[in-house]
Coordinates of C-alpha atoms in Angstrom, one line a residue:
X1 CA 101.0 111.5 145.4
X2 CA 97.3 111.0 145.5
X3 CA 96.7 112.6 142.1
X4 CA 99.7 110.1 140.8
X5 CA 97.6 107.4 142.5
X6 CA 94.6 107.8 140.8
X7 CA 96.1 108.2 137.5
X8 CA 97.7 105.1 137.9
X9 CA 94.8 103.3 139.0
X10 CA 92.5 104.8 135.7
X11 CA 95.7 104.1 133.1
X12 CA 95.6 100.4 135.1
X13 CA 92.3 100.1 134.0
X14 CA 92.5 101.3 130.8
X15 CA 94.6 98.6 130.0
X16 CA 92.6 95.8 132.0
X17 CA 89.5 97.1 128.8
X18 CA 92.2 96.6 126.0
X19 CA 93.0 93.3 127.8
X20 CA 89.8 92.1 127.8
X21 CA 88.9 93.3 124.0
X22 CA 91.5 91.9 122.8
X23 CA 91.2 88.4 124.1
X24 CA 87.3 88.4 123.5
X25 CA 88.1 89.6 119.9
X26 CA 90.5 86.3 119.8
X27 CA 87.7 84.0 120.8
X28 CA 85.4 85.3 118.4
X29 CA 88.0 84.3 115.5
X30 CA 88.6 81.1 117.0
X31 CA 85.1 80.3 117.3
X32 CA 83.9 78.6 114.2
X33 CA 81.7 75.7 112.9
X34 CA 85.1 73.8 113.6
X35 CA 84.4 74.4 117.8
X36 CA 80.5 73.5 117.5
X37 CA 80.0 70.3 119.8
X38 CA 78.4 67.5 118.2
X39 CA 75.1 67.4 119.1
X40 CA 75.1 71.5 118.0
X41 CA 76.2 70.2 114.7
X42 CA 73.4 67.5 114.7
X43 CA 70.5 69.5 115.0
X44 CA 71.9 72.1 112.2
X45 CA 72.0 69.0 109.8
X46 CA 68.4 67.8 111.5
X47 CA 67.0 70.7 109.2
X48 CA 69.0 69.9 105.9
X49 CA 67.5 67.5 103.0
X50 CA 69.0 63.8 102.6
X51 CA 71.0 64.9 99.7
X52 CA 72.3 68.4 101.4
X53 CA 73.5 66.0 104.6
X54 CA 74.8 63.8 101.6
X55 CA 77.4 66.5 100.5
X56 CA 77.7 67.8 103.9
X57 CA 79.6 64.2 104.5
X58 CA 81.8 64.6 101.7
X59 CA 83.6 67.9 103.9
X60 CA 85.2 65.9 106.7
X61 CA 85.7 62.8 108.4
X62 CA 84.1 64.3 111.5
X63 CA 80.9 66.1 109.1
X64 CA 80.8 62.6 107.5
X65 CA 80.3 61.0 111.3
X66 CA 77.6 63.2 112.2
X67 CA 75.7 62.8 108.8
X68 CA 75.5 58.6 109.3
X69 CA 74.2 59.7 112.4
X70 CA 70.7 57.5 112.5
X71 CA 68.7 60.4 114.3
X72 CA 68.9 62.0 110.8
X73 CA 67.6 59.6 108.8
X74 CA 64.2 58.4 110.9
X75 CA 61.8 59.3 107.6
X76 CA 63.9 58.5 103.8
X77 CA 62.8 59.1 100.4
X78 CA 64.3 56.7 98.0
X79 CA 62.0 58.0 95.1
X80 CA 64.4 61.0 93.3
X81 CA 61.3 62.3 91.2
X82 CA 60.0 63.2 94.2
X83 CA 62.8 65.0 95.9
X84 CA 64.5 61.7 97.3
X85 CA 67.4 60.1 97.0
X86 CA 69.1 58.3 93.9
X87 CA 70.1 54.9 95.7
X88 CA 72.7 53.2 92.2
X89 CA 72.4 50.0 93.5
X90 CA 70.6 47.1 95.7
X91 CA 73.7 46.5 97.3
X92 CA 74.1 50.0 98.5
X93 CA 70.8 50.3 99.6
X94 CA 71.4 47.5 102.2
X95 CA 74.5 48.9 103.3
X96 CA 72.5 52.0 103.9
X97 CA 70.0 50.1 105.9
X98 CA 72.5 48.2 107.9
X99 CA 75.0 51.0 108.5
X100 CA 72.9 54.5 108.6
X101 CA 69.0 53.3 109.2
X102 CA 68.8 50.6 111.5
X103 CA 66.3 51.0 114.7
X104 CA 65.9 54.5 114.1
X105 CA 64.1 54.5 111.0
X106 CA 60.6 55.1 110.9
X107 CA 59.3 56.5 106.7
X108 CA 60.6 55.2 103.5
X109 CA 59.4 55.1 100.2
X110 CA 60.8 52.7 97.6
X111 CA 60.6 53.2 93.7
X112 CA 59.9 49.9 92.1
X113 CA 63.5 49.2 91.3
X114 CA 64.5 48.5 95.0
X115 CA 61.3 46.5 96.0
X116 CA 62.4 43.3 96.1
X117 CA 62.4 40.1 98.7
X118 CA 65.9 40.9 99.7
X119 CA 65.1 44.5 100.9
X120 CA 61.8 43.8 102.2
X121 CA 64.0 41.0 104.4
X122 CA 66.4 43.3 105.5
X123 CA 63.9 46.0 106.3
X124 CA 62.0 43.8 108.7
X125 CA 65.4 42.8 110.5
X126 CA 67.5 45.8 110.5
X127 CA 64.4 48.1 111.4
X128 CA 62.2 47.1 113.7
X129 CA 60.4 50.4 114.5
X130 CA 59.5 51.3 110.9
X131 CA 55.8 52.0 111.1
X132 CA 54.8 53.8 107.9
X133 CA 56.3 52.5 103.9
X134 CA 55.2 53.8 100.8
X135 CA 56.1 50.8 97.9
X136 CA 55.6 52.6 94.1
X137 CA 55.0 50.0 91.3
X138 CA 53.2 52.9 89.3
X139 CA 55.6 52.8 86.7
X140 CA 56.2 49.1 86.8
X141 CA 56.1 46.9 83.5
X142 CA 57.2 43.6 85.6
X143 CA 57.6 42.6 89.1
X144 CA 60.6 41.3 91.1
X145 CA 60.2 37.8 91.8
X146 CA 58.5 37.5 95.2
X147 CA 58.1 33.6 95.6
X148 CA 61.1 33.7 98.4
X149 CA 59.7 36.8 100.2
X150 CA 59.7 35.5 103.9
X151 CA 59.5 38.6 106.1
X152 CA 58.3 41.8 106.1
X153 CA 57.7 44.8 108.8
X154 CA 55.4 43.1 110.9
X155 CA 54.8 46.9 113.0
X156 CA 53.6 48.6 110.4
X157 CA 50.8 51.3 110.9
X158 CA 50.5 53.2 107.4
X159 CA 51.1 51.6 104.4
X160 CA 50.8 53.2 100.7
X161 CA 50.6 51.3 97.2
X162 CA 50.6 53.1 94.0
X163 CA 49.1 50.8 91.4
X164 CA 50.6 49.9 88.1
X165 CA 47.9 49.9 85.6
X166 CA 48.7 46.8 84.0
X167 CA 50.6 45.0 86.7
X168 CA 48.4 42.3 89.1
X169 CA 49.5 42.9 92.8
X170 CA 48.2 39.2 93.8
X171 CA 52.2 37.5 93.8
X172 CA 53.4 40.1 96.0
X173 CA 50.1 41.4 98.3
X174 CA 49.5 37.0 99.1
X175 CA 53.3 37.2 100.4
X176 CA 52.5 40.2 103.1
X177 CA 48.6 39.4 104.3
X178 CA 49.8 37.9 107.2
X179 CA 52.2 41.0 108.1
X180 CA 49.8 43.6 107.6
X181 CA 46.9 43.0 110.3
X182 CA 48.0 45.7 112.9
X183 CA 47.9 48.3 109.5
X184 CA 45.5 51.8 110.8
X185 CA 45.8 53.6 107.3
X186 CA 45.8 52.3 104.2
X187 CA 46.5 53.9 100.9
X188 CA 46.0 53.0 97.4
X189 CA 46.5 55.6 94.7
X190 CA 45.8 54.3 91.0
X191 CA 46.8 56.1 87.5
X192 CA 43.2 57.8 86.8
X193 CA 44.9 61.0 85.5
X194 CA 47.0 58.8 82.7
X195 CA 44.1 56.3 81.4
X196 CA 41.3 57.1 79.1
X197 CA 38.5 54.8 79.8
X198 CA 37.2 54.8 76.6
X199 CA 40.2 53.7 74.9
X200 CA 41.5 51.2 77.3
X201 CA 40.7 48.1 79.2
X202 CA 40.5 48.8 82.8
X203 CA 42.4 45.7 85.2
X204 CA 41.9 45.0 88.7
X205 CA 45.2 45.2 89.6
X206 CA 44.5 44.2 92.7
X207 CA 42.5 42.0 95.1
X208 CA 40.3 44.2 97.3
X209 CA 38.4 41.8 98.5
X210 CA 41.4 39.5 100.0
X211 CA 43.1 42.5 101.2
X212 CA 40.2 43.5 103.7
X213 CA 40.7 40.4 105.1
X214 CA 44.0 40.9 105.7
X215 CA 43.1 44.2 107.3
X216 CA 40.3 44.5 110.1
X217 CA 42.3 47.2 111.9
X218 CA 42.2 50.4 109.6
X219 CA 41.0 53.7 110.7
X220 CA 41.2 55.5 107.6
X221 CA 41.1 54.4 104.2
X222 CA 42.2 56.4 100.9
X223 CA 41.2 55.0 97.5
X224 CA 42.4 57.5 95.0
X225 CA 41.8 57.6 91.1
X226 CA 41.4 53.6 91.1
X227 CA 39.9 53.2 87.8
X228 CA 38.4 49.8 88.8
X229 CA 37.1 50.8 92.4
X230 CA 33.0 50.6 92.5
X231 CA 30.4 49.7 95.3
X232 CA 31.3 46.4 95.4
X233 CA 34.6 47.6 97.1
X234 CA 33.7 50.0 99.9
X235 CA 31.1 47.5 100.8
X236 CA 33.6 45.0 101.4
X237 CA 35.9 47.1 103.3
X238 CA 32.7 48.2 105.5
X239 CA 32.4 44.4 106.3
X240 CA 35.5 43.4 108.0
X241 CA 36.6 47.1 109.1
X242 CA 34.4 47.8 112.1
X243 CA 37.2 50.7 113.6
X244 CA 37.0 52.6 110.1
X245 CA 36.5 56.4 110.7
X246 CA 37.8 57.9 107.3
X247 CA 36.8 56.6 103.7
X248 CA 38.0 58.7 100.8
X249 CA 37.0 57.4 97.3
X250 CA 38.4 61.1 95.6
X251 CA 37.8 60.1 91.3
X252 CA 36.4 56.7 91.7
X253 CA 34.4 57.6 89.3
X254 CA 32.6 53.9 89.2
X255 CA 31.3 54.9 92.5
X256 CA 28.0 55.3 92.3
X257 CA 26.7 55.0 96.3
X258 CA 24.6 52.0 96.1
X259 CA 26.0 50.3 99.0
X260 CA 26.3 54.1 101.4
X261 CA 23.4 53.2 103.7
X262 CA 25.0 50.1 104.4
X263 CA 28.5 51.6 104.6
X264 CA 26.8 53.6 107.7
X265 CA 24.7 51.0 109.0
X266 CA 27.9 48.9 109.6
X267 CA 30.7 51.8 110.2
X268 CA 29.1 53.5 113.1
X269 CA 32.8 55.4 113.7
X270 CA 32.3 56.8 110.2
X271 CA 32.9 60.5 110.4
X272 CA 34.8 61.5 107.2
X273 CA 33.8 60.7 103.8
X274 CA 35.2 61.9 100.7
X275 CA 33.8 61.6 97.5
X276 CA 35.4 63.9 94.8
X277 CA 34.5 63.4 91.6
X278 CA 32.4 59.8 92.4
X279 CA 29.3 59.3 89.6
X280 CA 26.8 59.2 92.7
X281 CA 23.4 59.0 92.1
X282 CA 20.9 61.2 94.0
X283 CA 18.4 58.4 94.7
X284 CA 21.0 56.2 96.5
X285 CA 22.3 58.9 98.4
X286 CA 18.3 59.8 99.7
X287 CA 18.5 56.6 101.0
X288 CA 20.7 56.7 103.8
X289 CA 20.2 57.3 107.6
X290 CA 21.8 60.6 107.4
X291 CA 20.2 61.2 111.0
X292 CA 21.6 57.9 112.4
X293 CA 25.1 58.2 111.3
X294 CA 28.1 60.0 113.0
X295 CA 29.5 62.2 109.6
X296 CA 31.2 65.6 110.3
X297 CA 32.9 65.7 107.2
X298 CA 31.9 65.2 103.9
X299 CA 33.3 66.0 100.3
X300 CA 30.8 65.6 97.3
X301 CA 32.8 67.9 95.1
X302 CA 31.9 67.1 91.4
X303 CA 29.1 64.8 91.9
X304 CA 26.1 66.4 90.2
X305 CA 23.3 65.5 93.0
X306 CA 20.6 67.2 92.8
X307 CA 18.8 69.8 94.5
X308 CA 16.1 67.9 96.2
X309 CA 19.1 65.7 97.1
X310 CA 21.2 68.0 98.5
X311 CA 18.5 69.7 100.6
X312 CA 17.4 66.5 101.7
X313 CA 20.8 65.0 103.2
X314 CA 22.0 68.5 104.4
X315 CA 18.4 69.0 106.8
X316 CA 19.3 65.7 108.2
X317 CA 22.9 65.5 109.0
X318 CA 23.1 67.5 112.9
X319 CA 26.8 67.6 113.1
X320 CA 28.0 68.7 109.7
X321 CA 31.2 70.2 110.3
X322 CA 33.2 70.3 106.8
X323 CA 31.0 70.5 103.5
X324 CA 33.5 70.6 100.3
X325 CA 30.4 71.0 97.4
X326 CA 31.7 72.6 94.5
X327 CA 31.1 72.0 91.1
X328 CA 27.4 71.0 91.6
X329 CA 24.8 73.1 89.4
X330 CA 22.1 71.5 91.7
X331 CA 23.8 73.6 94.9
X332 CA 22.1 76.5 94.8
X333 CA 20.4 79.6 96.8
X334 CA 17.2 77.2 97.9
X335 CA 19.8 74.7 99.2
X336 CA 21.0 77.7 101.5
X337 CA 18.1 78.8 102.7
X338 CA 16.7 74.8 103.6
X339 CA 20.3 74.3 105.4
X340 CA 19.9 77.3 107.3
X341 CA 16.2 76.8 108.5
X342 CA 16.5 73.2 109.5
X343 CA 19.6 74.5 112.0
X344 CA 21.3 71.5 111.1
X345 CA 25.0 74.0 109.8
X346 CA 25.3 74.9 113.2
X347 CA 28.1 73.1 113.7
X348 CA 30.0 74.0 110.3
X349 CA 33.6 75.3 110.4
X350 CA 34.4 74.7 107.0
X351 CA 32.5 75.1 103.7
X352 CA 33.6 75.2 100.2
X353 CA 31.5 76.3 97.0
X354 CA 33.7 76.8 94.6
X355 CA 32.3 77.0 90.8
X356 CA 28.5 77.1 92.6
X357 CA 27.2 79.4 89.3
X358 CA 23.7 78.9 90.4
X359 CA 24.6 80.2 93.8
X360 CA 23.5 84.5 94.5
X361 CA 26.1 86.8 96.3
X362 CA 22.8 88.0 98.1
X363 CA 22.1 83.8 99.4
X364 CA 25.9 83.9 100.0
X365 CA 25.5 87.1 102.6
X366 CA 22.7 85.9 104.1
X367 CA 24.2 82.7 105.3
X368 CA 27.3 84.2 106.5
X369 CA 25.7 86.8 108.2
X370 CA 24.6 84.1 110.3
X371 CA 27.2 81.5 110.1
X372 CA 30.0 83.6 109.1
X373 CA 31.7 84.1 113.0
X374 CA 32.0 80.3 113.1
X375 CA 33.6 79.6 110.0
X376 CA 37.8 78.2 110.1
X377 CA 37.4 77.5 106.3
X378 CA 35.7 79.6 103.2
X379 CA 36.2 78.9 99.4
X380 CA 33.9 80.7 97.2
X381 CA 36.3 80.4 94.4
X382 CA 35.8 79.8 90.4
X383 CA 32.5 82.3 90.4
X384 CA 33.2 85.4 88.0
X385 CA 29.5 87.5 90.1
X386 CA 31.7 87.0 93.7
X387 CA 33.9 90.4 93.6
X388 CA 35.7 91.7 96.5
X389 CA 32.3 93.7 97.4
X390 CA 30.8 90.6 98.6
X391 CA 34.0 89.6 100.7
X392 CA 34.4 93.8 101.9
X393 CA 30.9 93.1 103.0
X394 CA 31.2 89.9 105.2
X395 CA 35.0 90.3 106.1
X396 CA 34.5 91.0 109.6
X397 CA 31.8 88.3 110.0
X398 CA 34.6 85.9 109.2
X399 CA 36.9 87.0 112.5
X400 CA 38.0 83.1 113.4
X401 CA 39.1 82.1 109.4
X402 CA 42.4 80.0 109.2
X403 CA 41.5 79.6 105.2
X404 CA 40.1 82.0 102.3
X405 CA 40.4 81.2 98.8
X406 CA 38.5 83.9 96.7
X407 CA 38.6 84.9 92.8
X408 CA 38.2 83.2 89.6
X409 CA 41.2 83.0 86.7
X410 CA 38.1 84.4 83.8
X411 CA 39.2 87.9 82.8
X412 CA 36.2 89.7 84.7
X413 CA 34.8 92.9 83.3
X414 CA 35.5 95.2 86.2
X415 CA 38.6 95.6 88.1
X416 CA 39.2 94.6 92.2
X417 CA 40.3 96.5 94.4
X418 CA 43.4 94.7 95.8
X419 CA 44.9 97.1 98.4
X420 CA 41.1 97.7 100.3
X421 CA 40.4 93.8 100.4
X422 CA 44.4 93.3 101.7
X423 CA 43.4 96.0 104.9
X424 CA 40.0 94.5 105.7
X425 CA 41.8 90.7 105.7
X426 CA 44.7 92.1 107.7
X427 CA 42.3 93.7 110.3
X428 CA 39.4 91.4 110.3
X429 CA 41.4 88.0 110.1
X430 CA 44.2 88.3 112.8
X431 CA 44.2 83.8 112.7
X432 CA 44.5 83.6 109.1
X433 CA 47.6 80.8 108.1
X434 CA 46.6 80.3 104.3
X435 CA 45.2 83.0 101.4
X436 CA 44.7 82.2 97.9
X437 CA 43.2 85.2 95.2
X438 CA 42.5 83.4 92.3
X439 CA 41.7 86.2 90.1
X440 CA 43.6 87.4 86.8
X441 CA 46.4 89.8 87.2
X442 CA 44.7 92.1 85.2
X443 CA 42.3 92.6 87.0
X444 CA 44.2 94.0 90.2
X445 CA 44.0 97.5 90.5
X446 CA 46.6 98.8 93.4
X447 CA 48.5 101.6 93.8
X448 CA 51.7 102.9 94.6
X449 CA 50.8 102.9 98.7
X450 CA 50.3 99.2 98.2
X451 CA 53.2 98.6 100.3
X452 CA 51.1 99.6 103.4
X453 CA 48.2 97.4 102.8
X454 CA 50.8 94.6 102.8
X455 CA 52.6 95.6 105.4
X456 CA 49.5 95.1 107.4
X457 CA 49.1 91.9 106.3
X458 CA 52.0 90.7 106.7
X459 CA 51.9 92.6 110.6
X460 CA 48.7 91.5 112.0
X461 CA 48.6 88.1 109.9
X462 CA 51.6 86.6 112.2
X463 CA 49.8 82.7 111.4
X464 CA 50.2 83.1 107.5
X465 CA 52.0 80.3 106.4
X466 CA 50.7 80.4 102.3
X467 CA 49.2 83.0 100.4
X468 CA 48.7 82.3 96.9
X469 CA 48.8 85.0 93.8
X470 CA 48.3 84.4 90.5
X471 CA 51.5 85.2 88.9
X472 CA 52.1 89.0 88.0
X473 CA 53.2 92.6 88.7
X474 CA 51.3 92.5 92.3
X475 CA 52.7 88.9 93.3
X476 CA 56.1 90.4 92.7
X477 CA 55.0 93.2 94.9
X478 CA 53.8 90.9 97.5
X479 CA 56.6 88.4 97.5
X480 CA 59.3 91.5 97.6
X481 CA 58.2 92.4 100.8
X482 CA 57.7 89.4 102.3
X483 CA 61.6 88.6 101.7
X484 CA 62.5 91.7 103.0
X485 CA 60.8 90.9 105.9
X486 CA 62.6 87.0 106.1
X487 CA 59.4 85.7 105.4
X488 CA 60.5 83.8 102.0
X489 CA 58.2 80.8 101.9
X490 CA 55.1 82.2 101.7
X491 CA 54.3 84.0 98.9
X492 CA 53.4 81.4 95.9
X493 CA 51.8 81.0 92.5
X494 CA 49.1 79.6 91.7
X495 CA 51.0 77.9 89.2
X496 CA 52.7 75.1 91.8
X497 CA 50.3 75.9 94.7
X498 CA 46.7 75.6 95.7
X499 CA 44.9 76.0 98.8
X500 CA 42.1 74.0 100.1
X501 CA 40.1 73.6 103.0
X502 CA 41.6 70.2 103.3
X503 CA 43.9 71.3 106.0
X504 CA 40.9 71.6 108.4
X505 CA 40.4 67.8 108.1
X506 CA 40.4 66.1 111.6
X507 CA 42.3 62.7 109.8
X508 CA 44.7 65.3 107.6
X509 CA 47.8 64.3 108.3
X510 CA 46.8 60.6 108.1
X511 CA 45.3 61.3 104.2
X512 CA 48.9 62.6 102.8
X513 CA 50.6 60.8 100.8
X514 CA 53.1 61.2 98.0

């Protein structure tokens, strides 16, 4: 009887284990996207595009529910050049803000097209917490007529304008002035890439002067490629704008710096100015209080100073922390040494040099033997005499870099060693997030145990977001095993990507636009 007992007890069981496979192999079938709650199916769409949560609606009446959801669409691109949405008419796009934006909007862009007094109105009723518009009249032959234009977001914080070379701004900015005093950043991007200055008449599209009036509040300001922008203009701004921490005047190239000592003198918040490509003249710039001012970050890439300029400003600046000064044949090895021995680069976490000819690989390893360990940010780009021998040499120094860009596309005469520099990144750089190797695919030399260097890389370099090859037989390398390892987005060309130390900038994410 006992031995009967048992039996029946372990074939009980038995079945009990079928039982409860069975029925836990039913629930798996029946669980599908079908049985996800809402707010499951909300947060899968939070990570789609606009137009991906745009066919996702056209599935189901429930999908189509969860897609006008408003928590999806908090930040809209209505520009479809630029990845955003194709709106067909005005009429649908104020459906669109009634129905699907409403209070939870917070972003939007609007092509030219759908700028007009009747969107404007319905913007500042339907969505009162939109803080941050981008309006694009660059490709504008004629404005909307603006002369009923009413209301307008009154809470807006960031506000960009891209300039129409040949269309005047006045009709539409005199309609807004009395919106826009709470605006922090402003941006104004002109057409300086499309207009040849010797061939055309440059306009002033817009009213500069009247606008700072408009505006005492902005923190940072961003200027870029206006054609018409000079002096006259940032000393205006520096007038009314007594809060103004960032200034970026990137290929204003009527900027010469005559008015920078008073720019300082009044803007005492002043610690970010960029000035990319600006005709600045080396006697102006000797003229300001460098000592007296609060600048941590400064960009005079492409601004031919000289060398008794550069030495001068850099000795006298004490809290330097971002230098971007390439492109200048007057930044040399004695500029080194004279930043160095004044003590004033102490504080520096980023520097970029990129296409400094006149500057020596020995200069270069001096001053990161001393300044390498505090360095987030290096670019020593765009010179053919910087090999991976120099960077072999100083990797190690450079244990707290977030950013190295290295190489030049010239065919060099002697190969690099690809798979020794990839091991001493990997084990020197474990905080590294973006890479760029500029150099010609030719001129990689790797070999079949490759695949271990990388693996390294891609190991001990958990933080790196971008690294950036010039496109060839070792960026297909790279990129393979990246993707093998789910790591897809990283790996780039240099064709559609490009690093800089830009990143490092306190007022980044307030300096993006487009």
């Amino acid at each position: 009887m006992d031995s009967w007992g048992i039996l029946n007890v372990d074939t009980a069981t038995i079945a009990i284990t079928r039982d409860e496979l069975s029925s836990s192999f039913r629930r798996r079938q029946m669980t599908t996207i079908e049985k996800l709650p809402d707010k499951v199916l909300l947060n899968i769409f939070s990570y789609l595009t606009h137009r991906e949560i745009c066919r996702m609606a056209t599935v189901c009446r429930r999908w189509r529910m969860v897609a006008y959801d408003t928590k999806l669409w908090t930040h809209v691109s209505l520009r479809p050049e630029i990845s955003g949405l194709h709106v067909s008419s005005l009429e649908s796009l104020l459906a669109l803000i009634s129905i699907r934006f409403g209070p939870s909007l917070r972003y939007i862009e609007l092509p030219i097209e759908l700028i007009t007094h009747t969107v404007l109105h319905e913007l500042a009723a339907k969505c009162p917490n939109l803080t941050h518009m981008l309006l694009d009249f660059s490709t504008a032959m004629q404005l909307h007529d603006f002369s009923e234009m009413q209301a307008f977001p009154t809470k807006l914080r960031y506000l960009c304008i891209c300039l129409s070379e040949v269309i005047f701004m006045e009709g539409f900015m005199r309609k807004i002035y009395n919106f826009i005093n709470g605006l922090e950043i402003l941006h104004l991007i002109g057409t300086y890439e499309k207009v040849e200055e010797e061939e055309e008449e440059i306009y002033e599209v817009i009213n500069v002067h009247k606008l700072k009036s408009a505006t005492p509040n902005l923190r940072v300001i961003n200027l870029y490629g206006i054609n018409f922008v000079d002096d006259s203009h940032i000393d205006a701004f520096s007038s009314n704008c007594i809060q103004l921490e960032c200034l970026a005047v990137n290929f204003c190239n009527k900027v010469t710096g005559s008015t920078m000592k008073t720019l300082f003198q009044r803007s005492r918040r002043l610690t970010c100015l960029l000035m990319n490509g600006c005709s600045l003249r080396s006697d102006y710039v000797m003229q300001v209080e460098w000592e007296k001012s609060s600048v941590q970050e400064l960009d005079l890439t492409a601004t031919d100073l000289s060398t008794e300029c550069l030495i001068d400003m850099l000795t006298r600046i004490p809290n330097l922390r971002f230098l971007s000064a390439g492109q200048i044949n007057g930044f040399n090895d004695s500029v080194l040494k004279a930043w160095v021995e004044a003590g004033t680069a102490r504080n520096l976490v980023a520097l970029d040099v990129d296409s400094s000819d006149n500057l020596s690989d020995e200069a270069l390893h001096r001053f990161l033997s001393r300044h390498g360990s505090q360095l987030h940010g290096l670019v020593l780009g765009g010179m053919p005499h910087i090999t991976d021998q120099l960077w072999q040499s100083v990797l190690q120094l450079l244990n707290n870099a977030k950013i190295l860009i290295m190489g030049t596309q010239e065919r060099l005469g002697i190969n690099i060693h690809v798979d020794q520099l990839m091991d001493g990144i990997a084990n020197s750089c474990p905080n590294l997030e973006r890479l760029e190797l500029r150099w010609d695919p030719e001129n990689l030399r790797f070999s079949d145990k490759s695949q271990k260097a990388i693996d390294i890389l891609r190991v001990k370099c958990l933080k790196l977001k971008c690294l950036v090859l010039s496109d060839g037989r070792y960026y297909e390398i790279v990129k393979a095993n990246f993707e093998r390892a789910d790591r897809t987005t990283v790996v780039r060309t240099s064709t559609n990507c490009r690093v800089s130390n830009y990143y490092l900038l306190s007022n980044y994410n307030d300096l993006i636009f487009n």
